[in-house]
mmCIF file of C-alpha atoms and ligand atoms in Angstrom:
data_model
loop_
_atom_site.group_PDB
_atom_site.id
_atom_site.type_symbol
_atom_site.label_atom_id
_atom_site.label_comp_id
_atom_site.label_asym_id
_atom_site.label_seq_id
_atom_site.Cartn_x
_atom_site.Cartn_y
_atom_site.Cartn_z
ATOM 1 C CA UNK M 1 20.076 -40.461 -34.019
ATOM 2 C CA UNK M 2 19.812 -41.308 -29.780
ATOM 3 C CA UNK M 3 22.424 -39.437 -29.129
ATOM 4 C CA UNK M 4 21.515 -36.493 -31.734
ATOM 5 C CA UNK M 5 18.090 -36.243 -29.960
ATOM 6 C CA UNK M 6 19.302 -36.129 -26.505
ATOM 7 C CA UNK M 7 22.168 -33.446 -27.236
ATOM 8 C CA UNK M 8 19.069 -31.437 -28.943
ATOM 9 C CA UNK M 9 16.945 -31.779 -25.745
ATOM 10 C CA UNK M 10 20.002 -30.658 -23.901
ATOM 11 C CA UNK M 11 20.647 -27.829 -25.629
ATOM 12 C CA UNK M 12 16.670 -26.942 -25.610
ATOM 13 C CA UNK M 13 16.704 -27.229 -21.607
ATOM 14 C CA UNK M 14 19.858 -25.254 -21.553
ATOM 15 C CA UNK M 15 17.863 -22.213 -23.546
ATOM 16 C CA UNK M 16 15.226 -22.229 -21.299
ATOM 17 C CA UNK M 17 16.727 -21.890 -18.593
ATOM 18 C CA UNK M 18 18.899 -18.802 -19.620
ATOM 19 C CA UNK M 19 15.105 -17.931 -20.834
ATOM 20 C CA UNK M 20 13.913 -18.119 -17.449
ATOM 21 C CA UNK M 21 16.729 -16.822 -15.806
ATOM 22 C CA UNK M 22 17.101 -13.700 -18.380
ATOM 23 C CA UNK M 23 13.469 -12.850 -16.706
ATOM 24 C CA UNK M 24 14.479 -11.464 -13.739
ATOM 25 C CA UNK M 25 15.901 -7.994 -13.925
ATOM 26 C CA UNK M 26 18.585 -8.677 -10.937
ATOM 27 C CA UNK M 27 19.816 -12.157 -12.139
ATOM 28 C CA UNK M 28 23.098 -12.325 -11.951
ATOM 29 C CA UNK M 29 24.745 -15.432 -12.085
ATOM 30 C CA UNK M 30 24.137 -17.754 -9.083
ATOM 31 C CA UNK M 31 21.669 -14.529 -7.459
ATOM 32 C CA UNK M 32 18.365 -14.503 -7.617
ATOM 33 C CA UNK M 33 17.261 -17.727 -8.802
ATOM 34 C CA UNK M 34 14.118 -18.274 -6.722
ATOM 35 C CA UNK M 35 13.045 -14.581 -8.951
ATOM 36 C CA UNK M 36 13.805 -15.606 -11.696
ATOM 37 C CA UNK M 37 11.766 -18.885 -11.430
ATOM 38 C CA UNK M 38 9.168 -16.752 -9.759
ATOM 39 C CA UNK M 39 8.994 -14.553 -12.702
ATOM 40 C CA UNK M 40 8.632 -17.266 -15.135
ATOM 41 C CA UNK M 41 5.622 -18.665 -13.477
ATOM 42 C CA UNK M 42 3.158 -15.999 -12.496
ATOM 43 C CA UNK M 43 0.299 -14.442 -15.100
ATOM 44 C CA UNK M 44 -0.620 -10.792 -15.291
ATOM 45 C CA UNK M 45 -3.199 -8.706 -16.282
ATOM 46 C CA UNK M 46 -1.008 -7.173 -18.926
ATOM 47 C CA UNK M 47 2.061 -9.496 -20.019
ATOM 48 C CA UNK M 48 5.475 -8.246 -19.012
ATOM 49 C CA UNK M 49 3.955 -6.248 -16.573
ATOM 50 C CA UNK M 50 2.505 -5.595 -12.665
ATOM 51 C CA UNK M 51 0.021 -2.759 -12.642
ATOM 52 C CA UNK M 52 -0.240 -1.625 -9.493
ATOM 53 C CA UNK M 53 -3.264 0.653 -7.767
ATOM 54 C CA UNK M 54 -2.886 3.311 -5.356
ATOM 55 C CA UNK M 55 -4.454 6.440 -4.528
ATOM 56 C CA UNK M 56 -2.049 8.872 -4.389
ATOM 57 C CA UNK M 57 -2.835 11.253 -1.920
ATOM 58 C CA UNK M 58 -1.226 9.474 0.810
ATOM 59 C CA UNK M 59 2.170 11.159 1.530
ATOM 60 C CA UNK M 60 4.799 9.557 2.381
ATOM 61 C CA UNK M 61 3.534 6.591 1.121
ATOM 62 C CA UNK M 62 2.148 7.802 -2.479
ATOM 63 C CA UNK M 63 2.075 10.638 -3.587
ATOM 64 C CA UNK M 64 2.303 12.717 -6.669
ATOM 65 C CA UNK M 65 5.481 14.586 -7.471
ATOM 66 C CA UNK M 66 4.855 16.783 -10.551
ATOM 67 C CA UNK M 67 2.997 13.796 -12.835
ATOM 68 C CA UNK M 68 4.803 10.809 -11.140
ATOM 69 C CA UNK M 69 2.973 8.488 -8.150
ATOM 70 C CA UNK M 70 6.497 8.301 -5.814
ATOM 71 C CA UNK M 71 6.583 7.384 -2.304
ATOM 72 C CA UNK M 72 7.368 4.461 0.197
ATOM 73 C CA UNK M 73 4.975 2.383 -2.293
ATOM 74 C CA UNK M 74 5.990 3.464 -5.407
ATOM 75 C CA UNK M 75 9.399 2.234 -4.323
ATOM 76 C CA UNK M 76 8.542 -1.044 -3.196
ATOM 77 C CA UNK M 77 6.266 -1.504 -6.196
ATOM 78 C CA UNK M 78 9.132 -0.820 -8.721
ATOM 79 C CA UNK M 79 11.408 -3.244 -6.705
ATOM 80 C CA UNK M 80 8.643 -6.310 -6.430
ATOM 81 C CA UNK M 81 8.419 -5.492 -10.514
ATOM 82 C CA UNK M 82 12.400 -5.813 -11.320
ATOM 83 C CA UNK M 83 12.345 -9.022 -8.905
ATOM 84 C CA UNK M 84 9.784 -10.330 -10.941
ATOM 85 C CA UNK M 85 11.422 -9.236 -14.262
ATOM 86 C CA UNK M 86 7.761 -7.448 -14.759
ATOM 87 C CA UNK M 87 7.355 -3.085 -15.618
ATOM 88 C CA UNK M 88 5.625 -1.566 -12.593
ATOM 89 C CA UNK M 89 2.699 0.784 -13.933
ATOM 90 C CA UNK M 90 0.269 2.249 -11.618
ATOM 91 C CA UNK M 91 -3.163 3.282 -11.346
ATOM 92 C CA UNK M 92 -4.055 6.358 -9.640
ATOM 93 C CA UNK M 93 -7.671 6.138 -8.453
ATOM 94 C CA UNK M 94 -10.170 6.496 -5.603
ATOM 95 C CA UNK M 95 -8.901 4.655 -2.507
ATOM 96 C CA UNK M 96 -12.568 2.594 -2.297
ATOM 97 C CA UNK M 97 -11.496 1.798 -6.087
ATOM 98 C CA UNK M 98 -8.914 -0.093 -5.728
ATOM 99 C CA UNK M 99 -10.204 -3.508 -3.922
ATOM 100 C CA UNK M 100 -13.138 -3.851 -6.611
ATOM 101 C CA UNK M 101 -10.113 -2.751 -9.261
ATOM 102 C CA UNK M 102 -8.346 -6.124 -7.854
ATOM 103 C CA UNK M 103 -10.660 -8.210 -8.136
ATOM 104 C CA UNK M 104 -12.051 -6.777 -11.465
ATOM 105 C CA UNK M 105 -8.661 -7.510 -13.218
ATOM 106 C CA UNK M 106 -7.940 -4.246 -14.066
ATOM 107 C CA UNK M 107 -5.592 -4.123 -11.702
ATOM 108 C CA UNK M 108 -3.256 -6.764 -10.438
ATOM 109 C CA UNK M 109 -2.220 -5.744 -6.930
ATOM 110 C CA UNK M 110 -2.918 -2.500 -4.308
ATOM 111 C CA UNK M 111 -0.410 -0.773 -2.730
ATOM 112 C CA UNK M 112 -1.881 1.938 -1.112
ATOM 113 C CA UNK M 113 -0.738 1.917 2.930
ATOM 114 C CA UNK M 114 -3.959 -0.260 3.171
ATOM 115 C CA UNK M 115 -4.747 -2.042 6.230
ATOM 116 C CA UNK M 116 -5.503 -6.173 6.471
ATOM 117 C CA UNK M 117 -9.159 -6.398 7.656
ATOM 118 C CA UNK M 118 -11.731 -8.736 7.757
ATOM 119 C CA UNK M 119 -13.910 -6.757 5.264
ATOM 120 C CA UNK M 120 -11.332 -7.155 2.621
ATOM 121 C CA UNK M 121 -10.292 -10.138 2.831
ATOM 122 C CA UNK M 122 -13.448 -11.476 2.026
ATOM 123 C CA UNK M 123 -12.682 -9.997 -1.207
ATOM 124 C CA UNK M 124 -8.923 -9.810 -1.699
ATOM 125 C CA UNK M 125 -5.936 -12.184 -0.097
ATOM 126 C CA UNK M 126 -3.685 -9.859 1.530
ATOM 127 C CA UNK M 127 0.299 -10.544 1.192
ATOM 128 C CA UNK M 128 2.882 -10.749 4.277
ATOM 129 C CA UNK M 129 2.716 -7.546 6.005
ATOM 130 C CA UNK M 130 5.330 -4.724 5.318
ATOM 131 C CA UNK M 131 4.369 -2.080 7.694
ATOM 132 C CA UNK M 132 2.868 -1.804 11.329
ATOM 133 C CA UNK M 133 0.323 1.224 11.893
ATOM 134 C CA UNK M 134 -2.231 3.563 13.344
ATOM 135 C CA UNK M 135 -4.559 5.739 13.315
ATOM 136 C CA UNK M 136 -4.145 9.302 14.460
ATOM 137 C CA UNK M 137 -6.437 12.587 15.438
ATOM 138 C CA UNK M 138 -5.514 15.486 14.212
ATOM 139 C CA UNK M 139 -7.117 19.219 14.694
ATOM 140 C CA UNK M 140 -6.337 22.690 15.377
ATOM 141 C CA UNK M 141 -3.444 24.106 16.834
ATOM 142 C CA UNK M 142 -6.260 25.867 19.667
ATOM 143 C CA UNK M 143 -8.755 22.721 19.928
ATOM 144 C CA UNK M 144 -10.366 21.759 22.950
ATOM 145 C CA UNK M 145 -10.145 17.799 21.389
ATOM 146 C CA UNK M 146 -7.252 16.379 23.410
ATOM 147 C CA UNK M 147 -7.723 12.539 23.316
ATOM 148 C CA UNK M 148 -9.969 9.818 21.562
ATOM 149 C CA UNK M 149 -12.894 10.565 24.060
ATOM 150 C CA UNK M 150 -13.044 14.603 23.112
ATOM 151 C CA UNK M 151 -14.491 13.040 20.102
ATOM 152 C CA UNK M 152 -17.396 12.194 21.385
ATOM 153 C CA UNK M 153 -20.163 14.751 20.097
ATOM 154 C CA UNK M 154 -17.701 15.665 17.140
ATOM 155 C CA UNK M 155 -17.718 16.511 13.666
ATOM 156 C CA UNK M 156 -14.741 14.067 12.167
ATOM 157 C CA UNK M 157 -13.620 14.121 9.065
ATOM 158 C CA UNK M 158 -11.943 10.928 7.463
ATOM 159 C CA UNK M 159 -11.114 9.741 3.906
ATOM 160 C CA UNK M 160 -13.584 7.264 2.627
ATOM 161 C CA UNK M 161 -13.638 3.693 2.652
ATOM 162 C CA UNK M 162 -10.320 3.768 4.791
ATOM 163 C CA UNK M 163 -10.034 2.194 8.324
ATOM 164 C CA UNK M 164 -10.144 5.631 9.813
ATOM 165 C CA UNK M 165 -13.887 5.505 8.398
ATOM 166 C CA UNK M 166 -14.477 2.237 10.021
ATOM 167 C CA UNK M 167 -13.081 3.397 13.357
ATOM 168 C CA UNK M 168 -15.178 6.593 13.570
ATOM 169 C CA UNK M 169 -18.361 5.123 12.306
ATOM 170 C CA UNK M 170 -19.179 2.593 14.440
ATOM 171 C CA UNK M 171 -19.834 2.969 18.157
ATOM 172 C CA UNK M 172 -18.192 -0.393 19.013
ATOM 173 C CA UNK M 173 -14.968 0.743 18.961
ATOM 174 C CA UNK M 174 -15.824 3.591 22.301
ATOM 175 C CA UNK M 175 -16.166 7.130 20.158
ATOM 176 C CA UNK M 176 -19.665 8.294 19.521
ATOM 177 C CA UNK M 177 -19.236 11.284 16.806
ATOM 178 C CA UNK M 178 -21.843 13.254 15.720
ATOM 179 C CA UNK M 179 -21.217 13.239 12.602
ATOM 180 C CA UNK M 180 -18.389 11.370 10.000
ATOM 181 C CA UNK M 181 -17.728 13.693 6.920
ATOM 182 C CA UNK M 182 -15.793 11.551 4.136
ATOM 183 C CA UNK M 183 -14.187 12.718 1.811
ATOM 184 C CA UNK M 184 -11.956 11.910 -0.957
ATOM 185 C CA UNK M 185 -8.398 11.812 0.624
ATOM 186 C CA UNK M 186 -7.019 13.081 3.590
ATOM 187 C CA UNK M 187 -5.434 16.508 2.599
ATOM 188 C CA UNK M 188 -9.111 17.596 1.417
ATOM 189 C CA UNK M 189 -10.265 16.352 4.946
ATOM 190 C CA UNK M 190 -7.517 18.941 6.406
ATOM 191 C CA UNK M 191 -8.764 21.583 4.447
ATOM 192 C CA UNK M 192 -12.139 21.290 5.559
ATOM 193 C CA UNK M 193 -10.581 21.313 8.758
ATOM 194 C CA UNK M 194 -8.431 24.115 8.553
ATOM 195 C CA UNK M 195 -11.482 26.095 7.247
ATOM 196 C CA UNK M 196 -13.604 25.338 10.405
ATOM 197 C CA UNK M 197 -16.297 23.266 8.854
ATOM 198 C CA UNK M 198 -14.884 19.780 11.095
ATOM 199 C CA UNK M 199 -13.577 19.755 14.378
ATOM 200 C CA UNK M 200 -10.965 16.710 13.402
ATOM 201 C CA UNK M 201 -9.025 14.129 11.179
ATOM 202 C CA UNK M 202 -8.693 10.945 11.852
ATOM 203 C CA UNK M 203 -5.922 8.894 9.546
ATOM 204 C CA UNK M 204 -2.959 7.004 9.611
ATOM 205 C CA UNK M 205 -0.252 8.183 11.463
ATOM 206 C CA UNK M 206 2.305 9.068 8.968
ATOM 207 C CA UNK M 207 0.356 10.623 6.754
ATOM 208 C CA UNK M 208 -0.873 12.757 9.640
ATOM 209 C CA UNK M 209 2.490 13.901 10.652
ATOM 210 C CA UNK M 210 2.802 15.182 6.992
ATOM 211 C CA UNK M 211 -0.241 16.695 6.460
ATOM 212 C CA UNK M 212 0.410 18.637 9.305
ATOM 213 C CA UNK M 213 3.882 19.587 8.262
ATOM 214 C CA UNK M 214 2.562 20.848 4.585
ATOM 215 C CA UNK M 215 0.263 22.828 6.782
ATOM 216 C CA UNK M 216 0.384 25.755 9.204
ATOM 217 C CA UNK M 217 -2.012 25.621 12.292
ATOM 218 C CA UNK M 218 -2.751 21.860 12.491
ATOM 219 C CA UNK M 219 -1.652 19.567 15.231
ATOM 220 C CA UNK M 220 -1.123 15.874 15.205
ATOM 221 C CA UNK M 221 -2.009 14.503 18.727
ATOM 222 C CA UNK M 222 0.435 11.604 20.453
ATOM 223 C CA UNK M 223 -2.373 8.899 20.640
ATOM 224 C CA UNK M 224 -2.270 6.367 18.887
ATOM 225 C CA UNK M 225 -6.217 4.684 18.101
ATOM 226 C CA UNK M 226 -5.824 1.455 16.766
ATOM 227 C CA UNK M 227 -3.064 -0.914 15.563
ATOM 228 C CA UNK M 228 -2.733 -2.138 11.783
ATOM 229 C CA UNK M 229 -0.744 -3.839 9.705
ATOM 230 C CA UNK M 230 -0.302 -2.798 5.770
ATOM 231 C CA UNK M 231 -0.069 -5.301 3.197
ATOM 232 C CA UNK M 232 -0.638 -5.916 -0.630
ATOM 233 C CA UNK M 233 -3.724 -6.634 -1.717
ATOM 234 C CA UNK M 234 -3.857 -9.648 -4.643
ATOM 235 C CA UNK M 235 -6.702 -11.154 -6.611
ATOM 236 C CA UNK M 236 -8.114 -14.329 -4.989
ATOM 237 C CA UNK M 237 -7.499 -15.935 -8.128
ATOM 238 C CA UNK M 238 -3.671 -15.227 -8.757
ATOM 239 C CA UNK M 239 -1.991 -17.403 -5.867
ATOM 240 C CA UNK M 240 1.017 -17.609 -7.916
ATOM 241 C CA UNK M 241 1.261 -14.081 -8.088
ATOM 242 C CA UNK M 242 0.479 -14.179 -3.901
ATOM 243 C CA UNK M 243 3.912 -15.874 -3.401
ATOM 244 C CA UNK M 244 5.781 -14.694 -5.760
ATOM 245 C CA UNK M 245 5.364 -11.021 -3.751
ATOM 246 C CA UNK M 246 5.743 -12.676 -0.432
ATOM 247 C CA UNK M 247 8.621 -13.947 -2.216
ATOM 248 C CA UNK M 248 10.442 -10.328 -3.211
ATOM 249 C CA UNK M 249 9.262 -8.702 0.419
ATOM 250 C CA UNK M 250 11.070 -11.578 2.359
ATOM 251 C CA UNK M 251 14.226 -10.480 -0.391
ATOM 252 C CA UNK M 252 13.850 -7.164 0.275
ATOM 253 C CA UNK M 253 12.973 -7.676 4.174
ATOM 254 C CA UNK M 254 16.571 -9.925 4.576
ATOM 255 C CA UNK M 255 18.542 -7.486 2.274
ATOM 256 C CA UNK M 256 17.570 -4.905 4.096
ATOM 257 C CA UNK M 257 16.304 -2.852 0.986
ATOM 258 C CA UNK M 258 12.862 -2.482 2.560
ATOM 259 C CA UNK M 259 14.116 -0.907 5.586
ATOM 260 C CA UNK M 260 16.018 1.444 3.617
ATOM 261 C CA UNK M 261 12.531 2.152 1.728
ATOM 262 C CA UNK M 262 11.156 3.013 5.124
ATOM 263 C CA UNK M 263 14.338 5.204 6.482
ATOM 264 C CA UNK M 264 14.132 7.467 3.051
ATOM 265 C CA UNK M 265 10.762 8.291 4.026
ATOM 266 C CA UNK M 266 9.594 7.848 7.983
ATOM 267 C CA UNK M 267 11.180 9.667 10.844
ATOM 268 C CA UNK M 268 12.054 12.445 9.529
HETATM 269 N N1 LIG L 1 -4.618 2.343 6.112
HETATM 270 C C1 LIG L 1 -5.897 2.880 5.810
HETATM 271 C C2 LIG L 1 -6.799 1.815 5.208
HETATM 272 O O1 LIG L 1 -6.342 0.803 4.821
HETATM 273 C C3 LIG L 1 -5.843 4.079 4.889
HETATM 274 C C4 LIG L 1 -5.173 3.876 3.577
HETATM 275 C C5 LIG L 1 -5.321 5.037 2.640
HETATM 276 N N2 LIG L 1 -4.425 4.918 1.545
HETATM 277 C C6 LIG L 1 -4.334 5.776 0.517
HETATM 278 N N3 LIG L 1 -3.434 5.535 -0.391
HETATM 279 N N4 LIG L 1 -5.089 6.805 0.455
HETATM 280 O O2 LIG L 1 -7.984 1.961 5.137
#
């Protein structure tokens, strides 16, 4: 009867672990174990998945293509999901929605090219970074504005809530604007712009270069204004969920299958 119980205990450990290990989308024999265990031990929102928000007006790094969010975050997203043997589903919403959406728990991480700051940390805990940027001017192909201090006096446009917002809205950081016009993402602030109601843009540097790309008569100019680091942002509460996505981004960082991410979309 011993030796009855302890074969069925055996055979019950052996299950789980193919269980555990059957998790993880990628585990092959001997691969991915720390995934797979990672997998087995964090909670979501919605079981069997990670819902992710965004606001997708942030090319390259989401953005919509026909009725799919794709982009340098949508990738990484799907590949944090399959390393955690979870379904990736995202939320498309405001980009000052989707701290609040974190910590709500409708959400369970934001990937949205969003900047560590102070502000939101005091809300959110921020994973490893992924991504090092800046902010950027952009204006008129025949604009007087040449450098940070021709914005002095200026009308600047900026997307709300984002650290472009911060940087031209408070007089600390050297520029002393006349006005800050927000608005919902940065292609409607190029608009405006292109229409002559601001005299410049300030965002993040990629999504500069392509906004002025997808338009004719804008210019990006070479300085850079601040220096930022992107990360995802995770509920306070989910810690396990914290390391388990430090966890895939140091994969994905040593693999080599971030960079790739990165080369598919930047410098080009
Ligand atoms: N990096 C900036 C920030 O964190 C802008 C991010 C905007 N992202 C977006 N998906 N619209 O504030």
């Amino acid at each position: 009867m011993k030796k009855f119980t302890k074969i069925m205990s055996l055979l019950l450990a052996g299950t789980m672990l193919l269980g555990a290990a059957g998790c993880g989308n990628a585990a092959t024999e001997g691969e991915n174990e720390g995934s797979a265990a990672d997998s087995a031990a964090v909670t979501t929102v919605q079981e069997g998945k990670l819902i992710w928000g965004t606001n997708a007006a942030f090319e390259p790094y989401e953005y919509m293509e026909g009725d799919t969010v794709v982009g340098i975050d949508a990738e990484i997203a799907d590949a944090i999901a399959a390393k955690l043997g979870l379904e990736a589903q995202v939320e498309n919403m405001d980009f000052d929605a989707i701290v609040p959406a974190v910590t709500s728990g409708k959400v369970d991480i934001g990937i949205a090219g969003m900047t560590v700051d102070e502000k939101r940390l005091k809300n959110v805990n921020f994973s490893d970074t992924y991504v090092e940027a800046g902010q950027a001017i952009i204006v008129k192909e025949d604009s007087d504005i040449k450098s940070s201090a021709d914005l002095n006096g200026k009308i600047v446009g900026v997307q709300r809530g984002t650290t472009g917002d911060e940087y031209v809205s408070d007089e600390a950081n050297g520029v002393s604007v006349a006005s800050v016009e927000r608005y919902a993402n940065g292609p409607d602030a190029a608009q405006s712009l292109l229409a002559g109601k601001i005299d410049a843009v300030v965002i993040d540097n990629e999504p500069a270069k392509k906004i002025v790309d997808n338009a004719t008569g804008l210019v990006k100019l070479e300085e850079n204004l601040t220096s930022e680091q992107y990360a995802i942002a995770v509920s306070k509460e989910n810690t396990e969920l914290l390391d388990a996505i430090n966890g895939a981004l140091k994969e994905m960082q040593e693999s080599g299958e971030l960079q790739a991410i990165l080369d598919k979309y930047l410098n080009k």
